[in-house]
mmCIF file of C-alpha atoms and ligand atoms in Angstrom:
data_model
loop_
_atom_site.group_PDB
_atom_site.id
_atom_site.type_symbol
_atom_site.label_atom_id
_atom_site.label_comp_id
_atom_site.label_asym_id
_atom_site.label_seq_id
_atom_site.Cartn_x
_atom_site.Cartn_y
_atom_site.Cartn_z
ATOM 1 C CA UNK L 212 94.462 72.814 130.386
ATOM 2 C CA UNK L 213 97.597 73.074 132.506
ATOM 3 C CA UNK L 214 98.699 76.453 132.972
ATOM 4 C CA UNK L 215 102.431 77.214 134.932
ATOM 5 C CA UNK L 216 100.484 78.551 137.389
ATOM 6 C CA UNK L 217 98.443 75.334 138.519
ATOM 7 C CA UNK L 218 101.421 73.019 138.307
ATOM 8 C CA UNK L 219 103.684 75.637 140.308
ATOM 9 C CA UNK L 220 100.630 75.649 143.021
ATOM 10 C CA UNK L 221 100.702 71.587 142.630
ATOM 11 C CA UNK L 222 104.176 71.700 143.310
ATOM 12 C CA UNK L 223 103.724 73.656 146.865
ATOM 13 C CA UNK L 224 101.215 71.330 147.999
ATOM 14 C CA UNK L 225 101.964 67.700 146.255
ATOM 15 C CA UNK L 226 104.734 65.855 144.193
ATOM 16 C CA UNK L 227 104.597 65.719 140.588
ATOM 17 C CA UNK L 228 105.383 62.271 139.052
ATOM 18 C CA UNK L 229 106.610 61.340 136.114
ATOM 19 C CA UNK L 230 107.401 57.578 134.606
ATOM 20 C CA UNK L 231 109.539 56.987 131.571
ATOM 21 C CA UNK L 232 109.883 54.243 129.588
ATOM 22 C CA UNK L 233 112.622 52.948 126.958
ATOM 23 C CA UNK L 234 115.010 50.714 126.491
ATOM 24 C CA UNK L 235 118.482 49.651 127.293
ATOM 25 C CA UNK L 236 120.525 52.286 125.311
ATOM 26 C CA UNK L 237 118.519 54.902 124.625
ATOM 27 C CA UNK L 238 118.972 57.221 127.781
ATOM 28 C CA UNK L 239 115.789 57.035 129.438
ATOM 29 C CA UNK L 240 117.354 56.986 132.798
ATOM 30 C CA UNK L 241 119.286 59.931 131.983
ATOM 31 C CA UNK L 242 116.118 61.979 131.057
ATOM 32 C CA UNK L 243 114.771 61.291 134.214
ATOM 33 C CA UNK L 244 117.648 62.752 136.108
ATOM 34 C CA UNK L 245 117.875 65.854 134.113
ATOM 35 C CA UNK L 246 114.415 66.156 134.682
ATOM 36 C CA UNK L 247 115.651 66.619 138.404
ATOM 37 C CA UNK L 248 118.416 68.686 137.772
ATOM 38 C CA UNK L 249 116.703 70.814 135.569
ATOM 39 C CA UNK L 250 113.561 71.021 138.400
ATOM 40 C CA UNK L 251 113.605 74.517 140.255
ATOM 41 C CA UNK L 252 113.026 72.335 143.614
ATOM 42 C CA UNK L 253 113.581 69.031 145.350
ATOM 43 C CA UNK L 254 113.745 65.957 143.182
ATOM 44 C CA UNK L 255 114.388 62.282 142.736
ATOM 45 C CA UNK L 256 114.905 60.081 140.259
ATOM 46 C CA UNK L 257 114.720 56.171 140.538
ATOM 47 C CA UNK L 258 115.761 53.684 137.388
ATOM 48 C CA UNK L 259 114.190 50.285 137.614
ATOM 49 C CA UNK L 260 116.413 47.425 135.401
ATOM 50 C CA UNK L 261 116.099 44.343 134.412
ATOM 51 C CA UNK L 262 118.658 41.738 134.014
ATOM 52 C CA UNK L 263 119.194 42.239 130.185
ATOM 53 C CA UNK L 264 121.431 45.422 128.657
ATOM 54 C CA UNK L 265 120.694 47.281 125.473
ATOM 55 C CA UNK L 266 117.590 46.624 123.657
ATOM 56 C CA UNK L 267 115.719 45.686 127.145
ATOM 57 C CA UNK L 268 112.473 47.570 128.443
ATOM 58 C CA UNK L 269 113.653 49.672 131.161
ATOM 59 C CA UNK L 270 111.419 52.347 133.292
ATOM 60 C CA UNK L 271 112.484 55.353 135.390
ATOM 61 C CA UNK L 272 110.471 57.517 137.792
ATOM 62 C CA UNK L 273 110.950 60.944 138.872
ATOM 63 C CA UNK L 274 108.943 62.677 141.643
ATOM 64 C CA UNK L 275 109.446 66.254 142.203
ATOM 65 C CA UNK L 276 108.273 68.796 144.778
ATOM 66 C CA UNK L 277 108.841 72.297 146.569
ATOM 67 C CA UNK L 278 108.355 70.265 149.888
ATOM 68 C CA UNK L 279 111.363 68.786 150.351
ATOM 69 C CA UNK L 280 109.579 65.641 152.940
ATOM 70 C CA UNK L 281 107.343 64.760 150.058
ATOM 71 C CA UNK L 282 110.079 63.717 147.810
ATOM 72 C CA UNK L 283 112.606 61.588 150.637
ATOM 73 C CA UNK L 284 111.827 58.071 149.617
ATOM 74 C CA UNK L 285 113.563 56.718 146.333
ATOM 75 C CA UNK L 286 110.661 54.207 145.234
ATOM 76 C CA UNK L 287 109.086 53.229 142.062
ATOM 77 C CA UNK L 288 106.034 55.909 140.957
ATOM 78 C CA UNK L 289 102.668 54.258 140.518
ATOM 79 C CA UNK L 290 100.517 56.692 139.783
ATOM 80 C CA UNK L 291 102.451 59.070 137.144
ATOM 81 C CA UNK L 292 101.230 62.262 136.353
ATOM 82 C CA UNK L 293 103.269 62.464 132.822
ATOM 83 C CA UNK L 294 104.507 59.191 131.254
ATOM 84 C CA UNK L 295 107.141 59.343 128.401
ATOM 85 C CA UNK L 296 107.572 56.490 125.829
ATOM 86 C CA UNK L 297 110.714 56.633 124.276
ATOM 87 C CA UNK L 298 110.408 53.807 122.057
ATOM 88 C CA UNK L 299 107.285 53.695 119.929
ATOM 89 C CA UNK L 300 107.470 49.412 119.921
ATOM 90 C CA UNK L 301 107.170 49.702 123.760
ATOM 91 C CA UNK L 302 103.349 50.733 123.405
ATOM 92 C CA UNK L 303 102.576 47.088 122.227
ATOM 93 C CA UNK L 304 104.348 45.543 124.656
ATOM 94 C CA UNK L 305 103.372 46.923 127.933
ATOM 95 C CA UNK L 306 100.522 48.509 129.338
ATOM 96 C CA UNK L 307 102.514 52.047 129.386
ATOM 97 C CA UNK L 308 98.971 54.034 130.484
ATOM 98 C CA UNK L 309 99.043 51.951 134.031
ATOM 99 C CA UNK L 310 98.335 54.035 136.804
ATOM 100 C CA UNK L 311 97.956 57.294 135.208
ATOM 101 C CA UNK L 312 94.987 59.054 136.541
ATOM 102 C CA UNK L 313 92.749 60.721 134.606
ATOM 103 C CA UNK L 314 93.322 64.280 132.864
ATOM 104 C CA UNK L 315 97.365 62.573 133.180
ATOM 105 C CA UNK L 316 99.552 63.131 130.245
ATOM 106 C CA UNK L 317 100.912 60.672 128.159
ATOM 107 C CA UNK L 318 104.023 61.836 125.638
ATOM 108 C CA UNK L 319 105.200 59.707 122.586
ATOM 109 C CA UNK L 320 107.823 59.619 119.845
ATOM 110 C CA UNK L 321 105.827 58.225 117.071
ATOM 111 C CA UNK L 322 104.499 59.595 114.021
ATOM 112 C CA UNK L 323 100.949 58.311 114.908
ATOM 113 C CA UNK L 324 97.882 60.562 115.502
ATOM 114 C CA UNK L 325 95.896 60.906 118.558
ATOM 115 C CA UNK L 326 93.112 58.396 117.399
ATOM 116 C CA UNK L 327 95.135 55.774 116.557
ATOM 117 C CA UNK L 328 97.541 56.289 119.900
ATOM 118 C CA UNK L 329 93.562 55.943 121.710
ATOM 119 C CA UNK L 330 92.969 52.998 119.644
ATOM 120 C CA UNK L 331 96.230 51.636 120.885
ATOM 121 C CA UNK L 332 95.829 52.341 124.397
ATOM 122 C CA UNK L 333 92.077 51.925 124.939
ATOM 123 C CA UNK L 334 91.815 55.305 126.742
ATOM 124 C CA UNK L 335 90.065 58.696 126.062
ATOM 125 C CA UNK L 336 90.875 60.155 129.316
ATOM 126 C CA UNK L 337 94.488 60.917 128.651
ATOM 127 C CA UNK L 338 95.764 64.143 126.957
ATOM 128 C CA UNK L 339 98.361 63.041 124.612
ATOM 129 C CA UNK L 340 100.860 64.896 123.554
ATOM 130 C CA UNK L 341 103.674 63.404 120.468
ATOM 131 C CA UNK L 342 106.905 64.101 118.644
ATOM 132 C CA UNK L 343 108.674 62.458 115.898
ATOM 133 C CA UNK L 344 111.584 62.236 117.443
ATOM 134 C CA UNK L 345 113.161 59.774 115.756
ATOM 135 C CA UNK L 346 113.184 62.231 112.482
ATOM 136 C CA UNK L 347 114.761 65.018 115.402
ATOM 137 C CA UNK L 348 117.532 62.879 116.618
ATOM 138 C CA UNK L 349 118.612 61.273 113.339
ATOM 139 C CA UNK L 350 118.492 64.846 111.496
ATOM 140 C CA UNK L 351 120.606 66.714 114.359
ATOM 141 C CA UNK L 352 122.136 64.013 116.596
ATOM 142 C CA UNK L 353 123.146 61.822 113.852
ATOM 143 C CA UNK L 354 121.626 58.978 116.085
ATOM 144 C CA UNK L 355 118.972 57.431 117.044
ATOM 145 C CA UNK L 356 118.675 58.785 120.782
ATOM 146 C CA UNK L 357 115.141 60.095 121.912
ATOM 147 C CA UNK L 358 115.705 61.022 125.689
ATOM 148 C CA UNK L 359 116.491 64.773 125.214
ATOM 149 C CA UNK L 360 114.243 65.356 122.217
ATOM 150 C CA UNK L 361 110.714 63.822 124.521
ATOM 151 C CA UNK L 362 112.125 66.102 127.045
ATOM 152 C CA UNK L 363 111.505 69.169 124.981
ATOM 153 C CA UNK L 364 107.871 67.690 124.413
ATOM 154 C CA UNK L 365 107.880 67.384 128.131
ATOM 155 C CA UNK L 366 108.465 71.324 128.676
ATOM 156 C CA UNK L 367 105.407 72.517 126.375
ATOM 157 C CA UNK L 368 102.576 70.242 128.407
ATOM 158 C CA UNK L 369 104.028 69.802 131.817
ATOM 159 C CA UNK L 370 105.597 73.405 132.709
ATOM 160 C CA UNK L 371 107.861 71.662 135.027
ATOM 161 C CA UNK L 372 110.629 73.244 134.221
ATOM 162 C CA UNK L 373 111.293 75.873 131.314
ATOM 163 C CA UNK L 374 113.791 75.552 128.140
ATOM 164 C CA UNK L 375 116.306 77.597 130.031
ATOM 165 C CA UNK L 376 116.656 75.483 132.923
ATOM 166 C CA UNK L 377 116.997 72.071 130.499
ATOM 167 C CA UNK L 378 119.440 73.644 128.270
ATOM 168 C CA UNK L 379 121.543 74.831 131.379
ATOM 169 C CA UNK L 380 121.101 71.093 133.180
ATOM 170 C CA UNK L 381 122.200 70.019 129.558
ATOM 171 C CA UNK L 382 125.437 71.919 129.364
ATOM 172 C CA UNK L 383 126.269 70.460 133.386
ATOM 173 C CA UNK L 384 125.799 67.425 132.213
ATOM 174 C CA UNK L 385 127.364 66.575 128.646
ATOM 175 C CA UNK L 386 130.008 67.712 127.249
ATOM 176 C CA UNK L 387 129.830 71.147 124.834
ATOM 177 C CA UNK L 388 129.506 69.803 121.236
ATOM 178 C CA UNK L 389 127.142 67.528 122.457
ATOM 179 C CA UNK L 390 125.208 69.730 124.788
ATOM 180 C CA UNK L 391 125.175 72.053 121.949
ATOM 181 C CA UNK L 392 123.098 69.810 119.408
ATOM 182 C CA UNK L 393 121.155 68.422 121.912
ATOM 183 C CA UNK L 394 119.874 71.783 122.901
ATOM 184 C CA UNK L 395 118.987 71.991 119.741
ATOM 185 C CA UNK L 396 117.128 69.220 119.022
ATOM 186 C CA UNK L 397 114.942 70.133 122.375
ATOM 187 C CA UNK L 398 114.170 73.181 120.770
ATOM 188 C CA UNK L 399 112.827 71.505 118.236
ATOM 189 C CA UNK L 400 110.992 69.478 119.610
ATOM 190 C CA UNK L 401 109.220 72.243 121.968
ATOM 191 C CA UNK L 402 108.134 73.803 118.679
ATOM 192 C CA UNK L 403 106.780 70.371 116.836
ATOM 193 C CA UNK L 404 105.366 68.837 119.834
ATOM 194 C CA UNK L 405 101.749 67.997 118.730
ATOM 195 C CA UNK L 406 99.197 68.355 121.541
ATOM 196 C CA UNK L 407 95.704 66.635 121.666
ATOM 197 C CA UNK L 408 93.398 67.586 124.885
ATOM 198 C CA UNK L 409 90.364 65.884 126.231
ATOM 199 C CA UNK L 410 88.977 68.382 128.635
ATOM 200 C CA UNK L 411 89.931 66.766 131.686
ATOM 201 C CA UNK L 412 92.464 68.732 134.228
ATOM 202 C CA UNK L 413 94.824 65.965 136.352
ATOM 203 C CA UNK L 414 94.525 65.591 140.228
ATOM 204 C CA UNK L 415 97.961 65.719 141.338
ATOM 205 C CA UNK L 416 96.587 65.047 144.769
ATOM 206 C CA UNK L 417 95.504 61.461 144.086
ATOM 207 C CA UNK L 418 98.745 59.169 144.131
ATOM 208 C CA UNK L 419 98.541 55.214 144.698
ATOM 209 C CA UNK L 420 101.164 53.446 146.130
ATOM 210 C CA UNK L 421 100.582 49.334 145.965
ATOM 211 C CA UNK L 422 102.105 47.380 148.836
ATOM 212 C CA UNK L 423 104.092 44.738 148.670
ATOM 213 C CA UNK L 424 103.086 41.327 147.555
ATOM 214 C CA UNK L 425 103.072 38.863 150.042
ATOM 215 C CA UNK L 426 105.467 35.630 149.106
ATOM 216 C CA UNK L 427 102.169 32.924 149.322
ATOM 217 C CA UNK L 428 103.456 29.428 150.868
ATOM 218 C CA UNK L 429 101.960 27.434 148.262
ATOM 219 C CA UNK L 430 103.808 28.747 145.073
ATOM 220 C CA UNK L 431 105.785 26.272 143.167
ATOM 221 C CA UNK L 432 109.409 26.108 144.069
ATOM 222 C CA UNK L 433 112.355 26.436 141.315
ATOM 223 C CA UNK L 434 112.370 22.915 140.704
ATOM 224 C CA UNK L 435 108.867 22.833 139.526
ATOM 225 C CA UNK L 436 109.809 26.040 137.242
ATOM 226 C CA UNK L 437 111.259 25.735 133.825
ATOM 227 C CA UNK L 438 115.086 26.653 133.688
ATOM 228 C CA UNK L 439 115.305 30.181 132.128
ATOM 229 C CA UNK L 440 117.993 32.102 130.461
ATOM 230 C CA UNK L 441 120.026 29.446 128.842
ATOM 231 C CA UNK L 442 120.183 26.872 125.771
ATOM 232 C CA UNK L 443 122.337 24.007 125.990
ATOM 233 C CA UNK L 444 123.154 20.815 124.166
ATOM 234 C CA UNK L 445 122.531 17.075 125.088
ATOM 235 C CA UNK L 446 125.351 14.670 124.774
ATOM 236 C CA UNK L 447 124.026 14.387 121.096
ATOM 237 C CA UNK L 448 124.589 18.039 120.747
ATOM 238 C CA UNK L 449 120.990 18.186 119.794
ATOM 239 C CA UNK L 450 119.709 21.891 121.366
ATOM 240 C CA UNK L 451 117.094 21.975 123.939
ATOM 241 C CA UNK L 452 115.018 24.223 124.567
ATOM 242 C CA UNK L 453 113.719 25.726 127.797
ATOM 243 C CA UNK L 454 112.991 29.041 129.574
ATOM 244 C CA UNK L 455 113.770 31.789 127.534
ATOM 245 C CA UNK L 456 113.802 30.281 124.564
ATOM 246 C CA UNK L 457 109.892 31.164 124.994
ATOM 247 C CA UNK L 458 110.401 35.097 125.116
ATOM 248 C CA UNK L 459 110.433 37.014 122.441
ATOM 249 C CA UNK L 460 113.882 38.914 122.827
ATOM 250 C CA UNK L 461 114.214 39.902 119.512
ATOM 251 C CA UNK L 462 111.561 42.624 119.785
ATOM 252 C CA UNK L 463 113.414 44.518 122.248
ATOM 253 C CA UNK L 464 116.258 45.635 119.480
ATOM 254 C CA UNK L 465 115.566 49.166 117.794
ATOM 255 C CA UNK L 466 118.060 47.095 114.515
ATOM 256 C CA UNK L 467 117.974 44.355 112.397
ATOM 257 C CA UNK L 468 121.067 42.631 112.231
ATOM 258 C CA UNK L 469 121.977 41.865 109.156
ATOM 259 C CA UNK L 470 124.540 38.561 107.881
ATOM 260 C CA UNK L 471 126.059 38.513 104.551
ATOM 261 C CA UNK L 472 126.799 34.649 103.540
ATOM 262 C CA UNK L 473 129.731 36.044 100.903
ATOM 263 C CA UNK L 474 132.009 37.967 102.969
ATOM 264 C CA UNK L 475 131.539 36.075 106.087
ATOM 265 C CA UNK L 476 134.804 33.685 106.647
ATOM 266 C CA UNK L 477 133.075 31.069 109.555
ATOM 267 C CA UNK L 478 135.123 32.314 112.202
ATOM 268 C CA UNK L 479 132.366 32.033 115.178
ATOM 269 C CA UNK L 480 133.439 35.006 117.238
ATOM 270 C CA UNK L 481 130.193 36.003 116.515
ATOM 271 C CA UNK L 482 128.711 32.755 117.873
ATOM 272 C CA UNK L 483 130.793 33.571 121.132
ATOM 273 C CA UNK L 484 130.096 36.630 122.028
ATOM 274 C CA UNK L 485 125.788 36.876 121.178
ATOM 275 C CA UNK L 486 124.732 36.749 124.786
ATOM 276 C CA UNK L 487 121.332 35.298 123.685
ATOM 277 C CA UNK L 488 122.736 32.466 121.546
ATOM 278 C CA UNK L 489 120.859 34.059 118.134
ATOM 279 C CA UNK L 490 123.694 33.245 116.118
ATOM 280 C CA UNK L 491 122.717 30.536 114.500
ATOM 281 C CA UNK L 492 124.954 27.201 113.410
ATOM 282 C CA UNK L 493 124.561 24.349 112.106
ATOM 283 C CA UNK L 494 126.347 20.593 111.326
ATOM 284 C CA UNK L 495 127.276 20.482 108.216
ATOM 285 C CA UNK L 496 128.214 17.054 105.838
ATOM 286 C CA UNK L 497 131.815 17.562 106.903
ATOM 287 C CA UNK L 498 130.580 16.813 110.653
ATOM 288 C CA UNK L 499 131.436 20.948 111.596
ATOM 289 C CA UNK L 500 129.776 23.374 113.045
ATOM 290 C CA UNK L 501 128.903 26.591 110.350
ATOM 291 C CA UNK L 502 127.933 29.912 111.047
ATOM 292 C CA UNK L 503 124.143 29.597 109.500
ATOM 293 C CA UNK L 504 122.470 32.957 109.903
ATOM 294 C CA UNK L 505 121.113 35.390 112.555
ATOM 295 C CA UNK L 506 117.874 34.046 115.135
ATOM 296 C CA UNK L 507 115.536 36.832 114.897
ATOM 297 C CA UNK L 508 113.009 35.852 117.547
ATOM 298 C CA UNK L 509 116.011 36.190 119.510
ATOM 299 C CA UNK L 510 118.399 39.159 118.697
ATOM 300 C CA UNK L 511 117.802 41.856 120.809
ATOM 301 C CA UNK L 512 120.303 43.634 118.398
ATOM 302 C CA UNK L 513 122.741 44.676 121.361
ATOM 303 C CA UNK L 514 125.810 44.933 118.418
ATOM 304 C CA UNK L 515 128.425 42.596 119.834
ATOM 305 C CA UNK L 516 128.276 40.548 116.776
ATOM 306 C CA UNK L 517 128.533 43.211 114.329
ATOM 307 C CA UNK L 518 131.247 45.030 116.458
ATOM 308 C CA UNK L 519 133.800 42.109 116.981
ATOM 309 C CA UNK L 520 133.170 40.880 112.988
ATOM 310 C CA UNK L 521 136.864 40.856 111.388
ATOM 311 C CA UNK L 522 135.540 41.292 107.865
ATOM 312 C CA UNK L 523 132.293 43.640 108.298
ATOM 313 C CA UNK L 524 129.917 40.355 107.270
ATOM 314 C CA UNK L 525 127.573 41.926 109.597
ATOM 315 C CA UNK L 526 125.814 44.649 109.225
ATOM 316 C CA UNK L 527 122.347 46.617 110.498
ATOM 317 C CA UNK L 528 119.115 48.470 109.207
ATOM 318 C CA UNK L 529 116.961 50.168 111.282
ATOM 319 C CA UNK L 530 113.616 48.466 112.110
ATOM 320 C CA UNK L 531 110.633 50.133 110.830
ATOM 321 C CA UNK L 532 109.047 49.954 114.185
ATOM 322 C CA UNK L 533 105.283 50.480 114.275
ATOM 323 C CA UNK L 534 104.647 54.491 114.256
ATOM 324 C CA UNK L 535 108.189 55.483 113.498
ATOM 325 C CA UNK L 536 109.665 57.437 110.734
ATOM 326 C CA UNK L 537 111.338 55.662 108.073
ATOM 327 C CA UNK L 538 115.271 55.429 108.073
ATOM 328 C CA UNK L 539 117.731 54.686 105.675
ATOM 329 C CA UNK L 540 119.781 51.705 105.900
ATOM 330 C CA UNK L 541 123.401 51.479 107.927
ATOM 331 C CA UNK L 542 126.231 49.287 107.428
ATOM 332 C CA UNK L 543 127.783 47.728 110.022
ATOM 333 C CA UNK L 544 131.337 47.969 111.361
ATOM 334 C CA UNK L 545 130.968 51.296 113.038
HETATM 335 S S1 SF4 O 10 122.955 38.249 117.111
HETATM 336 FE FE1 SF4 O 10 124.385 39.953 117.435
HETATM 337 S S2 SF4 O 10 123.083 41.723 117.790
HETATM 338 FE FE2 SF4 O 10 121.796 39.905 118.039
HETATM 339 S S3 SF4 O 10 121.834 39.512 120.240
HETATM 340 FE FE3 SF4 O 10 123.453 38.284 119.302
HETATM 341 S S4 SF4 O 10 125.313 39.542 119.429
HETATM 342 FE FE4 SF4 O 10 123.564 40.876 119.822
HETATM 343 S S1 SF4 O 11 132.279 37.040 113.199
HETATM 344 FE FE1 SF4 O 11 131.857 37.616 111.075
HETATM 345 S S2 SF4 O 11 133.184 36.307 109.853
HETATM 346 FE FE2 SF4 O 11 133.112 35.418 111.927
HETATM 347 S S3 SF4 O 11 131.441 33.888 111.785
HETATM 348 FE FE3 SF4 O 11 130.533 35.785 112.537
HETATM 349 S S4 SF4 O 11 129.790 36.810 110.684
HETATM 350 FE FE4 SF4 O 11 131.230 35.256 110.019
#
């Protein structure tokens, strides 16, 4: 069990490291750095991005220290001490237990128990600790934003920093209204974290660091690769598909965008401005292009579509994602 006491002596002698994962949107990157700013210490926080925006898996690291020289180099963490999983989805997606040694911590918003999070991650040797936080944020933030709300579940395993010192990191950092409900919903969240244990206390002396690949001569070049990242049409207009067309983007989006056939008057701004091409279209008898429907495999539910819609024919529901609360539905337009 982790007492204030043996992280604060950790904290003398080692770093601390912490990895979270969410996705594009949901503020992951800004819980790391209040993590840092709320840290009685020296800290640094490091986001790692891809090339996609909202909806895409992002992870941020933290590493934090009363020895300043152990905490100089921004780099990505390999071996976190405490991971935090914003986004319930992200658990069957990526392998969000790599690196963590054993005794390490693992902290979820999800509504699923500690056997079935084991199940999930084939691993006993993690404590796990989890919050609905979902429920948290819809109830007091009005949205669905986790990043504060796994914070507070951060605070009752980690001791890394207390309440006080969140809430006041909170306050520098957003404005007042905000700040206030926020603090709130940590709160609540210190008080319904649930907290599983296996027995086994973390070495926060142990840290990996993997070195860099080495680029091997004999890899294929980028004309042996498959184009990526775009459809396009052959003189016929018929679509081919390469490259992306393979990845499943649509699993990224916390929504399901939703088209209604009745109200929608075949404009195609939507068409335009989808950045993965998941509106769909197709030829109709009079030889033109129609506004056919939404590409689920491919929305990543980013909200351009439903934003620049003149006549609200586009609309959202939350996705049931696995080991989330249930939601009511949303209209679009907002
Ligand atoms: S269909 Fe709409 S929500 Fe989905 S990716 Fe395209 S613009 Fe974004
Ligand atoms: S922007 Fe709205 S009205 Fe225009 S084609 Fe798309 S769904 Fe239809």
């Amino acid at each position: 069990m982790l007492t204030p006491r043996n992280v604060s002596d950790a904290l003398d002698k080692y770093y601390i490291s912490l990895r979270f994962h969410a996705r594009g949107g949901q503020g992951g990157v800004t819980a790391s750095n209040l993590c840092v700013e709320a840290f009685n210490g020296y800290g640094v926080s490091q986001p790692q991005f891809g090339a996609e925006r909202m909806g895409s898996p992002t992870e941020s690291y933290v590493k934090l220290s009363r020895n300043v020289e152990l905490v100089r180099s921004n780099e990505q963490v390999y071996s976190p001490h405490f991971v935090s999983v914003l986004d319930p989805s992200l658990m069957y997606e990526f392998n969000v237990t790599a690196g963590i040694p054993r005794g390490g911590w693992l902290i979820v918003n999800t509504t699923m128990n500690q056997l079935e999070i084991q199940d999930l991650i084939k691993r006993k040797d993690l404590n796990i600790a989890t919050i609905d936080a979902i429920r948290i944020a819809l109830d007091i933030l009005g949205r669905n934003i986790t990043n504060t709300i796994i914070l507070g579940a951060l605070i009752r395993v980690s001791h890394l920093f207390t309440l006080e010192e969140l809430s006041d990191a909170i306050m520098r950092r957003f404005k007042e209204n905000i700040a206030g409900k926020n603090i709130k919903a940590v709160e609540q969240a210190v008080e319904e974290t649930c907290i599983y244990e296996v027995g086994i206390d973390v070495d926060f002396s142990a840290y990996t660091k993997i070195p860099w690949q080495q680029v091997k001569p004999e890899l294929p070049g980028y004309k042996d690769l498959d184009m990526a990242g775009v459809w396009y049409c052959d003189m016929d207009e018929n679509i081919i598909k390469v490259g992306s067309d393979q990845v499943n983007t649509g699993s990224w989006g916390e929504w399901e965008i939703l088209w209604d056939q009745e109200i929608c008057t075949d404009c195609g701004q939507c068409w335009f401005i989808c950045p993965d091409f998941a509106i769909i279209r197709e030829k109709g008898e009079d030889g033109m292009w129609h506004m056919a429907g939404i590409d689920t495999y491919h929305c990543k539910s980013c909200q351009n579509c439903l934003n620049i819609c003149p006549v609200n024919a586009i609309g959202k529901k939350l996705k049931q994602a696995p080991g989330s609360c249930a939601v009511p539905e949303e209209n679009g337009g907002e």
